[in-house]
Coordinates of C-alpha atoms in Angstrom, one line a residue:
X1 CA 0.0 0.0 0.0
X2 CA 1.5 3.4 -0.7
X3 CA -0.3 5.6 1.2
X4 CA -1.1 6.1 5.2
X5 CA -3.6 4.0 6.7
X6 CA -5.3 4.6 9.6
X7 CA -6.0 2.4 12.5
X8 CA -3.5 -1.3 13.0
X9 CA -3.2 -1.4 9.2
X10 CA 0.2 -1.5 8.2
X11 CA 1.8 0.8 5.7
X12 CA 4.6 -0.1 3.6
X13 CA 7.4 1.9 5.0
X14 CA 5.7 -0.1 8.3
X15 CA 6.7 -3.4 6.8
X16 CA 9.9 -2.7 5.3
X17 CA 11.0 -1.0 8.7
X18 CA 9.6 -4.1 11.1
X19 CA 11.5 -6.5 7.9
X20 CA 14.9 -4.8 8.5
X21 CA 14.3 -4.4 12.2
X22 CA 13.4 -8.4 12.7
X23 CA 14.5 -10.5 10.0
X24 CA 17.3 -8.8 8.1
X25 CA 19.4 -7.9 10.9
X26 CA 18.9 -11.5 12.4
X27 CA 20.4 -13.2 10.1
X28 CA 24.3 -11.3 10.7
X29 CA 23.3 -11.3 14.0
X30 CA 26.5 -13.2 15.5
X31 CA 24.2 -14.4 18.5
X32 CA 22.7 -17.3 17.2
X33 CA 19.9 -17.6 20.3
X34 CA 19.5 -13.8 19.2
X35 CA 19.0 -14.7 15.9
X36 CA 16.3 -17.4 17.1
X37 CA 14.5 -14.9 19.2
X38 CA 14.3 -12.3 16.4
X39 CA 12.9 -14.2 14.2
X40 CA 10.2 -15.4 16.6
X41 CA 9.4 -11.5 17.1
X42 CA 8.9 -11.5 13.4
X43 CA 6.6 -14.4 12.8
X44 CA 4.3 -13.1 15.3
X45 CA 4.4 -9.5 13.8
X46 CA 3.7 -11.3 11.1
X47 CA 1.0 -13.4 11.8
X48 CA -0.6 -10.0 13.5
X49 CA -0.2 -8.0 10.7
X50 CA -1.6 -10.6 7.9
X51 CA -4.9 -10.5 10.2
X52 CA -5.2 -6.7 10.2
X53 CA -4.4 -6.3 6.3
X54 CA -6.5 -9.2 5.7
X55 CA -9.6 -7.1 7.6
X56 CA -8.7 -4.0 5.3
X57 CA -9.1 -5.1 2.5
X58 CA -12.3 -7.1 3.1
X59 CA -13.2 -3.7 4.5
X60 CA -12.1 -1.8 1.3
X61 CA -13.5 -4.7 -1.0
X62 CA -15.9 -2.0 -3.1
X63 CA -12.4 -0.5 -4.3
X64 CA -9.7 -3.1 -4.2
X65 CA -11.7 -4.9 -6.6
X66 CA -11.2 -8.2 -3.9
X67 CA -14.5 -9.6 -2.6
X68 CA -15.5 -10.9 1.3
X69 CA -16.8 -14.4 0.3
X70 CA -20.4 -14.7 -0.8
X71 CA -20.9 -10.9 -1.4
X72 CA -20.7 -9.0 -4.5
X73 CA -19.0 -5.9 -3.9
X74 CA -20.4 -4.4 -6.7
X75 CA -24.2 -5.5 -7.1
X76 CA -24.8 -5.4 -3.1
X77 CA -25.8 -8.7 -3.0
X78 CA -25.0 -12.2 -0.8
X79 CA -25.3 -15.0 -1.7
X80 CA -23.3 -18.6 -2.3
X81 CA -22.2 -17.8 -5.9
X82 CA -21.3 -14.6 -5.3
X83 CA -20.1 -12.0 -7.9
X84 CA -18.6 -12.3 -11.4
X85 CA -15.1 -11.4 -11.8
X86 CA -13.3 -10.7 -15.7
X87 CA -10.3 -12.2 -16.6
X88 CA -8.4 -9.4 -15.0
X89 CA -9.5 -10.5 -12.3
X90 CA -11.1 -6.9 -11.0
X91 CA -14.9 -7.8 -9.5
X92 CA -17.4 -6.6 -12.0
X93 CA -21.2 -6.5 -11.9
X94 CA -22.1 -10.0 -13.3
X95 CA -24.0 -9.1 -16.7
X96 CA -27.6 -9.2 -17.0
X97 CA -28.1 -8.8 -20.5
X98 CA -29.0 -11.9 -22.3
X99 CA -26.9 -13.6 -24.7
X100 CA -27.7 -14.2 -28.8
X101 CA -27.0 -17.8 -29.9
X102 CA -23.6 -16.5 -31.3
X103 CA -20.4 -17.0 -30.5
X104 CA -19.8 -12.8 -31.1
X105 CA -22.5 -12.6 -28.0
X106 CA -21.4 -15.4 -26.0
X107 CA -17.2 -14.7 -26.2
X108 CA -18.8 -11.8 -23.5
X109 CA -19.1 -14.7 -21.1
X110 CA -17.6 -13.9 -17.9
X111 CA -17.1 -17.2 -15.5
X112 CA -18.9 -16.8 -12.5
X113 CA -16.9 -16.6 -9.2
X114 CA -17.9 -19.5 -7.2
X115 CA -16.7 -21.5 -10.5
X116 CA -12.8 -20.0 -9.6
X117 CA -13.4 -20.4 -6.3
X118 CA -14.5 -24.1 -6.4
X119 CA -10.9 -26.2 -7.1
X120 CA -12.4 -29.3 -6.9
X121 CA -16.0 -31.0 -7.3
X122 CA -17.0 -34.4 -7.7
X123 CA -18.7 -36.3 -10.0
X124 CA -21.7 -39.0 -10.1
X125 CA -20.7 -40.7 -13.5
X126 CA -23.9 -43.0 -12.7
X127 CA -26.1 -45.3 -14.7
X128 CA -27.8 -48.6 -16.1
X129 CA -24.2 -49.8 -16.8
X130 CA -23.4 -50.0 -13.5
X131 CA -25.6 -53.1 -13.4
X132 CA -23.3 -55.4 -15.2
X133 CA -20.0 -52.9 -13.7
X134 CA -18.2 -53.8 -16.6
X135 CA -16.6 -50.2 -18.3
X136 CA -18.8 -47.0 -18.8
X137 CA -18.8 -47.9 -22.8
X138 CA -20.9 -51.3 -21.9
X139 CA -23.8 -50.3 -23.6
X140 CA -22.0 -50.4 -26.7
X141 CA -19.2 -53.2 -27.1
X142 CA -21.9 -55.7 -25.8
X143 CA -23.0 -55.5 -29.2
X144 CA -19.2 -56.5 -30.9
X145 CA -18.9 -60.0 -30.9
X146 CA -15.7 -61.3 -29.3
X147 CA -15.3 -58.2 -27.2
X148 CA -14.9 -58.6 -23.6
X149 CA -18.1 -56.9 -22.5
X150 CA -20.1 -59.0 -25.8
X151 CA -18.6 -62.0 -23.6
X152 CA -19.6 -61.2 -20.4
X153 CA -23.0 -60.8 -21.3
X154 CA -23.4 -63.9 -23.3
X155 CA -22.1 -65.5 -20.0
X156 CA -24.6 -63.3 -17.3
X157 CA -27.3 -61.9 -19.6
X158 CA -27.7 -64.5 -23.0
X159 CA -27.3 -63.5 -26.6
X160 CA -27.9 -59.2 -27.2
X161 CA -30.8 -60.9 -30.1
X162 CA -32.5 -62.2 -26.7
X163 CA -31.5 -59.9 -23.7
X164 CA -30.2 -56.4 -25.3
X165 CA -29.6 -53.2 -23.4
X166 CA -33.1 -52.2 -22.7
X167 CA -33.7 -55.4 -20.6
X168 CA -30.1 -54.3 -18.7
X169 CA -32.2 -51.0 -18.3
X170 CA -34.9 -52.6 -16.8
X171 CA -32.2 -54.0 -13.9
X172 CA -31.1 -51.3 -12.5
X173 CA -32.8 -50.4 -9.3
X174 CA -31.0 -48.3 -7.4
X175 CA -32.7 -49.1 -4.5
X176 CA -29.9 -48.5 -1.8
X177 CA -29.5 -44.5 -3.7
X178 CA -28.4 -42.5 -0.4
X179 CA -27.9 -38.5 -2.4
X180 CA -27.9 -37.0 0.6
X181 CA -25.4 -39.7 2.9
X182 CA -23.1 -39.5 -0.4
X183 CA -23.4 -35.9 -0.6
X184 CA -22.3 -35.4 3.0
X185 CA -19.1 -37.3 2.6
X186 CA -18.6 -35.6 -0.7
X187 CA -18.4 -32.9 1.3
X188 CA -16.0 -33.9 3.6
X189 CA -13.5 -34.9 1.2
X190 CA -13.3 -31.6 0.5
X191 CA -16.0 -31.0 -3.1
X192 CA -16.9 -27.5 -3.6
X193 CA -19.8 -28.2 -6.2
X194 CA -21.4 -31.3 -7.4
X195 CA -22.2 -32.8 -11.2
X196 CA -24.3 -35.5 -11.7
X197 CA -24.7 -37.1 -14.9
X198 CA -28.3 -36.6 -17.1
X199 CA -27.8 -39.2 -20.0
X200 CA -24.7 -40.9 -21.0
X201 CA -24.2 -42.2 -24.4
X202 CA -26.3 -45.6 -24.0
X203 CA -29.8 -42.6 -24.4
X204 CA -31.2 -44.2 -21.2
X205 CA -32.6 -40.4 -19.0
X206 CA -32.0 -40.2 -15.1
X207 CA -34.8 -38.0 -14.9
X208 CA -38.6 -37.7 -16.1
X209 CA -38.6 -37.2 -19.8
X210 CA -41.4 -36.6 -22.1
X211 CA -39.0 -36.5 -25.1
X212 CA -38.1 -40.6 -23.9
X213 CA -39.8 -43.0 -22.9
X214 CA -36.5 -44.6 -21.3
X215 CA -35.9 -42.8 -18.4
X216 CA -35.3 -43.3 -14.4
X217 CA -38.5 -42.3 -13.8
X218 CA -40.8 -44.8 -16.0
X219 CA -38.4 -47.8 -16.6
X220 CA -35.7 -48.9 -13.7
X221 CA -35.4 -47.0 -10.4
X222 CA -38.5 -45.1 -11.0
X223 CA -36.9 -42.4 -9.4
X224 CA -36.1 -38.8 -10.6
X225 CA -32.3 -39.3 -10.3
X226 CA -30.9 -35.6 -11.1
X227 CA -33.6 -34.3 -9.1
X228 CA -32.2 -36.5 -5.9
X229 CA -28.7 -35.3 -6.7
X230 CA -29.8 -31.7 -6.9
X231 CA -32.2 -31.5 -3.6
X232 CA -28.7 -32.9 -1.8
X233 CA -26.3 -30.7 -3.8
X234 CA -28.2 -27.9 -2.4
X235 CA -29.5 -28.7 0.9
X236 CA -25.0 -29.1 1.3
X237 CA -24.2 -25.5 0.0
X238 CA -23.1 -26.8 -3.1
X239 CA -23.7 -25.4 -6.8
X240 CA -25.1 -28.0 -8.9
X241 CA -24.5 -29.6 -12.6
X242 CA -24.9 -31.4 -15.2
X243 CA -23.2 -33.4 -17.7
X244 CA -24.8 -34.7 -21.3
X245 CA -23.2 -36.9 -23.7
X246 CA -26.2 -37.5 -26.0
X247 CA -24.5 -35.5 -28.5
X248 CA -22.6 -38.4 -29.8
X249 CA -25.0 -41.2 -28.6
X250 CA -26.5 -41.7 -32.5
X251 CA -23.6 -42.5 -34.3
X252 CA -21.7 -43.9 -31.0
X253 CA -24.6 -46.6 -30.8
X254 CA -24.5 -47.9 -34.2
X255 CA -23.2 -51.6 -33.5
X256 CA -26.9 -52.2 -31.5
X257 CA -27.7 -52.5 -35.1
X258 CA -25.1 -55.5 -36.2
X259 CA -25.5 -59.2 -35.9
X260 CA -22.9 -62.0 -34.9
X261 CA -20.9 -62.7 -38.2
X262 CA -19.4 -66.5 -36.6
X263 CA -20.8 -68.9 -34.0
X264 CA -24.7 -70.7 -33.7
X265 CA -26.2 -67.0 -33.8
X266 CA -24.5 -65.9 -37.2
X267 CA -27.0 -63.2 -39.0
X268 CA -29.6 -63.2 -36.1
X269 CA -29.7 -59.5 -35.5
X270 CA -29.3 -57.8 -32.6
X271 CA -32.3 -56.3 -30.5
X272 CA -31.4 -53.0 -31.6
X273 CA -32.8 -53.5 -35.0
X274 CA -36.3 -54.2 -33.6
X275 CA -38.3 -51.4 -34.9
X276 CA -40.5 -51.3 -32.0
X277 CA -37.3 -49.9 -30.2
X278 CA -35.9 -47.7 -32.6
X279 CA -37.0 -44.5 -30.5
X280 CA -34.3 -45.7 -28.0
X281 CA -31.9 -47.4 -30.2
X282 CA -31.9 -45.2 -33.1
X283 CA -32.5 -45.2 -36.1
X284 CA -28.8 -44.6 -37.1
X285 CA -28.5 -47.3 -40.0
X286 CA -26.8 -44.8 -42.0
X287 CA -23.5 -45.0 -39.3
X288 CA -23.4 -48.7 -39.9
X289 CA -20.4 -49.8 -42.3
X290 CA -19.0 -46.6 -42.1
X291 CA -16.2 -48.1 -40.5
X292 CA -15.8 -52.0 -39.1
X293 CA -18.5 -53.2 -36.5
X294 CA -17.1 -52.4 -33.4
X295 CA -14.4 -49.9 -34.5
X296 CA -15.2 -46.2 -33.4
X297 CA -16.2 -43.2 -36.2
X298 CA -14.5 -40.6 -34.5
X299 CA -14.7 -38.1 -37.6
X300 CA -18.6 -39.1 -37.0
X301 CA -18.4 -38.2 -33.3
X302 CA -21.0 -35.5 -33.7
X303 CA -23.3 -37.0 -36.6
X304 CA -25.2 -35.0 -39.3
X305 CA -28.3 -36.2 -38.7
X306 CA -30.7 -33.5 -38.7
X307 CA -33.6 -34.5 -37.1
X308 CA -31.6 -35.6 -34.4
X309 CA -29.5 -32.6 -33.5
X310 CA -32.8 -31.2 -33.1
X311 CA -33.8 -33.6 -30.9
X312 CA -30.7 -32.9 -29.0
X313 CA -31.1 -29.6 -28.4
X314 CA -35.1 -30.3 -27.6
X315 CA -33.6 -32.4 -24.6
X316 CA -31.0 -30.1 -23.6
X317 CA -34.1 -27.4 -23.2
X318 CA -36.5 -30.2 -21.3
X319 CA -33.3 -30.4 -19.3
X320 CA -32.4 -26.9 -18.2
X321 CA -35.9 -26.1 -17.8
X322 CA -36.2 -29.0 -15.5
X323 CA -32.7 -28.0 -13.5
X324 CA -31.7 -24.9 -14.1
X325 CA -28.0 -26.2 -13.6
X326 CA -25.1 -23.9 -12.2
X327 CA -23.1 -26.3 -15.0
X328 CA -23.5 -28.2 -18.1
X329 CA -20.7 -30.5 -19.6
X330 CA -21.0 -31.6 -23.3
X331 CA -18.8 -34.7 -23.7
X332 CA -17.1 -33.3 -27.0
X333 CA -16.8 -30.3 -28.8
X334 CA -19.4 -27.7 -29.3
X335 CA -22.2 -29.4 -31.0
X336 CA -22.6 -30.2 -33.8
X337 CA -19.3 -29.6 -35.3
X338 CA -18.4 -32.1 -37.1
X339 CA -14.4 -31.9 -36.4
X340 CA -12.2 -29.7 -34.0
X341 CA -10.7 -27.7 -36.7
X342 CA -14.4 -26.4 -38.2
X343 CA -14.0 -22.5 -38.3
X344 CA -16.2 -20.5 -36.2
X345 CA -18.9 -19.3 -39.1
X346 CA -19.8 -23.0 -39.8
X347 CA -23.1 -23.4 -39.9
X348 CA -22.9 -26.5 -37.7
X349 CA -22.5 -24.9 -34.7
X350 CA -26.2 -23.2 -35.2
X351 CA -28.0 -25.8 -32.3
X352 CA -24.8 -25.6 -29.9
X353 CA -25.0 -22.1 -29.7
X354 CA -28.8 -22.2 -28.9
X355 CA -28.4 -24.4 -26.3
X356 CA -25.5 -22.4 -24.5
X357 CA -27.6 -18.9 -24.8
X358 CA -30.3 -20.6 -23.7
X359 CA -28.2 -22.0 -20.3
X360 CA -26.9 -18.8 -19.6
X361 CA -30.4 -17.0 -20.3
X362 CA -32.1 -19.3 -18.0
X363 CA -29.5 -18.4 -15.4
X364 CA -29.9 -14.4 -16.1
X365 CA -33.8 -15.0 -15.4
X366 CA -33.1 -17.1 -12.1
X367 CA -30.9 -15.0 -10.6
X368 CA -30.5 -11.7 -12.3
X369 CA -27.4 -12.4 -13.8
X370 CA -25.5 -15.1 -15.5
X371 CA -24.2 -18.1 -13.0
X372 CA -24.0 -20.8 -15.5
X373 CA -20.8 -22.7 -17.1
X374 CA -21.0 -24.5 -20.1
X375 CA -17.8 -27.3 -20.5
X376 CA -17.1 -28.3 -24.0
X377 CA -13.9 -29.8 -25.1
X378 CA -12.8 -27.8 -28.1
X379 CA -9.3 -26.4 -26.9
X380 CA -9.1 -23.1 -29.5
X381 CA -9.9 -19.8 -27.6
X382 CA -12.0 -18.7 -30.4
X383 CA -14.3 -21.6 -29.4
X384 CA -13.8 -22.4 -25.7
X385 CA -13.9 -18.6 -24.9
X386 CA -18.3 -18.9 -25.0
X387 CA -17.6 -21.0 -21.6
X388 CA -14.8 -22.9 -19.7
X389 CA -12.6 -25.2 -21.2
X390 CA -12.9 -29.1 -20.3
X391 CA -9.8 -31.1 -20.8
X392 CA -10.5 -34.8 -20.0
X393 CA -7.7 -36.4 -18.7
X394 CA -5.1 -34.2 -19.9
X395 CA -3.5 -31.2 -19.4
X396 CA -2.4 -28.0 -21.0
X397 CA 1.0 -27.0 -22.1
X398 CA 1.2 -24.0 -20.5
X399 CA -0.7 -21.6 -18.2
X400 CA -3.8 -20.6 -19.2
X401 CA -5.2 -17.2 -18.5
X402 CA -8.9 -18.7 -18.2
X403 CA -10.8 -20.7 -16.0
X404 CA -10.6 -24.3 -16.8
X405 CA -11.6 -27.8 -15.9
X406 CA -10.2 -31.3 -16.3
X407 CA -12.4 -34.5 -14.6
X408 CA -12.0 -38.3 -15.2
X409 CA -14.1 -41.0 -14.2

């Protein structure tokens, strides 16, 4: 500080004066038990001094641009969440004004504080596979033959022609679900916000859709999952989120529609082919021989099926309205790109861009101002700058001057 303070706040020349006076001179001080007891004098002074600068500037927050905890300088109000700060990291008023489905409107984005304030959160990565607990991706390879999940079910479950996904569905009970016991130690190990997971790539809902039919409300638990996680994320203090990976379900899923091509059930097709379940399956024929059954499309990660990337961002609105998360994770770049390289103007990224306004909007109309992240997984700035960067199991090569987020599972 470089000017006079009034009360037990110290000044500079204070500190540089008390630093000669108690740690400088100590150390060619030839008493060493003088030395010893010097420095003592200073790690009090010390200690006292921290306190009474801390209290100033909590006191001067309104003009340091530094905030007391839960309070926004700025706007006047308290709560958990707190203010918005920019990049610069001087407190600003969080913005109110709602956001275009454009990334010239949404590169405004500002990350909301309790976002840089929370360094770690934990996350539910829960669903119908965990009734078989063999890998997050079970849905899928139980449909290559000769894969270890294929094999495992033929050995628990019977042939995917007889007993497919949809009866695996039908298992899962989570009858023993304790949100609020799980949130409480989540707590304790130290999680400063919560995410729970809304659909994973299998399409199966942990909440009460009316867009499908298979979800934890109407087929399995009969519970309304999310809503569970979020009643205990907040009774705990804890903003609450979200994470979708329906994005790349339709062209992720395409080996429900192949058939054994060896063995005593050679050309009997897979349950995925029954059209009475094509509303959960898919109807994503037109991924199949793309590549070799079983291998993954990744230039296909994001397909270009229209009428599904509209039923995408139909769920992702049923979902928001629902929740109203404090955070929504895509599990892949900005939809519906269809590679990481696609400049900015393409027109792909139309029902992406809708989706994040509409987050942050919903947010704006909550609370008065935007408290909302959005996690994609695009690393260019001229992408990831419309939210906050998600880096799955990885890490950057240098130090980024924006919020960011890695998570594994």
């Amino acid at each position: 500080y470089d000017r006079p303070h009034t009360g037990t706040s110290p000044t500079n020349a204070g500190i540089g004066k008390k630093l000669r006076k108690n740690f400088i001179s100590p150390l060619t001080d030839k008493s060493h038990c003088g030395t010893l007891m010097k420095m003592k004098r200073f790690v009090f002074w010390f200690i006292r001094s921290w306190a009474a600068l801390r209290n100033m500037i909590f006191r001067h927050a309104g003009t340091s641009g530094t905030r007391h905890p839960g309070f926004c300088a700025e706007s006047g109000r308290a709560g958990r969440q707190g203010c918005v700060k920019n990049e610069t990291g001087k407190g600003v008023a969080a913005m109110a004004k709602k956001f275009e489905a454009s990334f010239e409107s949404l590169r405004e984005y500002q990350c909301p504080d309790w976002f840089r304030d929370a360094k770690f959160g934990i996350w539910s990565h829960w669903g119908p596979q965990s009734v078989p607990m063999y890998g997050d991706w079970y849905a899928r390879n139980m449909y290559v033959q000769g894969s270890e999940q294929y094999l495992y079910h033929i050995r628990h479950y019977g042939h995917p022609s007889k007993f497919g996904y949809k009866d695996i569905c039908a298992l899962w009970k989570a009858e023993k679900f304790d949100p609020d016991a799980l949130m409480d130690l989540y707590v304790k190990a130290g999680a400063r916000y919560f995410v729970g997971q809304a659909m994973h790539h299998d399409h199966f809902f942990n909440y009460p859709s009316k867009l499908n039919r298979f979800n934890s409300m109407d087929v399995g638990p009969h519970k309304d999952i999310c809503g569970l996680w979020k009643a205990a994320a907040e009774k705990h203090g804890l903003p609450f989120g979200l994470t979708e990976h329906l994005g790349a379900s339709f062209s992720w899923w395409y080996t429900n529609k192949g058939h054994d091509t060896w063995g005593p059930y050679a050309g009997v097709p897979y349950d995925g082919n029954d059209p009475a379940y094509q509303d959960f399956y898919h109807a994503n024929q037109e991924h199949v021989g793309v590549v070799k059954q079983g291998e993954l499309d990744m230039p296909n990660w994001y397909t270009g099926n229209e009428k599904f990337r509209e039923y995408w961002l139909a769920v992702m609105k049923e979902l928001i309205d629902r929740y109203q998360p404090d955070l929504l994770y895509s599990d892949g770049g900005l939809p519906f790109a269809l590679n990481l390289e696609a400049d900015p103007s393409d027109p792909n990224y139309r029902l992406g861009l809708e989706a994040v306004s509409y987050l942050y909007n919903t947010s704006i109309a909550k609370y008065g101002e935007n408290r909302a992240v959005y996690n994609q997984k695009d690393r260019r700035p001229e992408i990831y700058r419309i939210g906050v960067l998600d880096i799955e199991k990885s890490q950057l090569s240098d130090i980024l001057p924006y919020p960011w987020q890695t998570d594994t599972c």
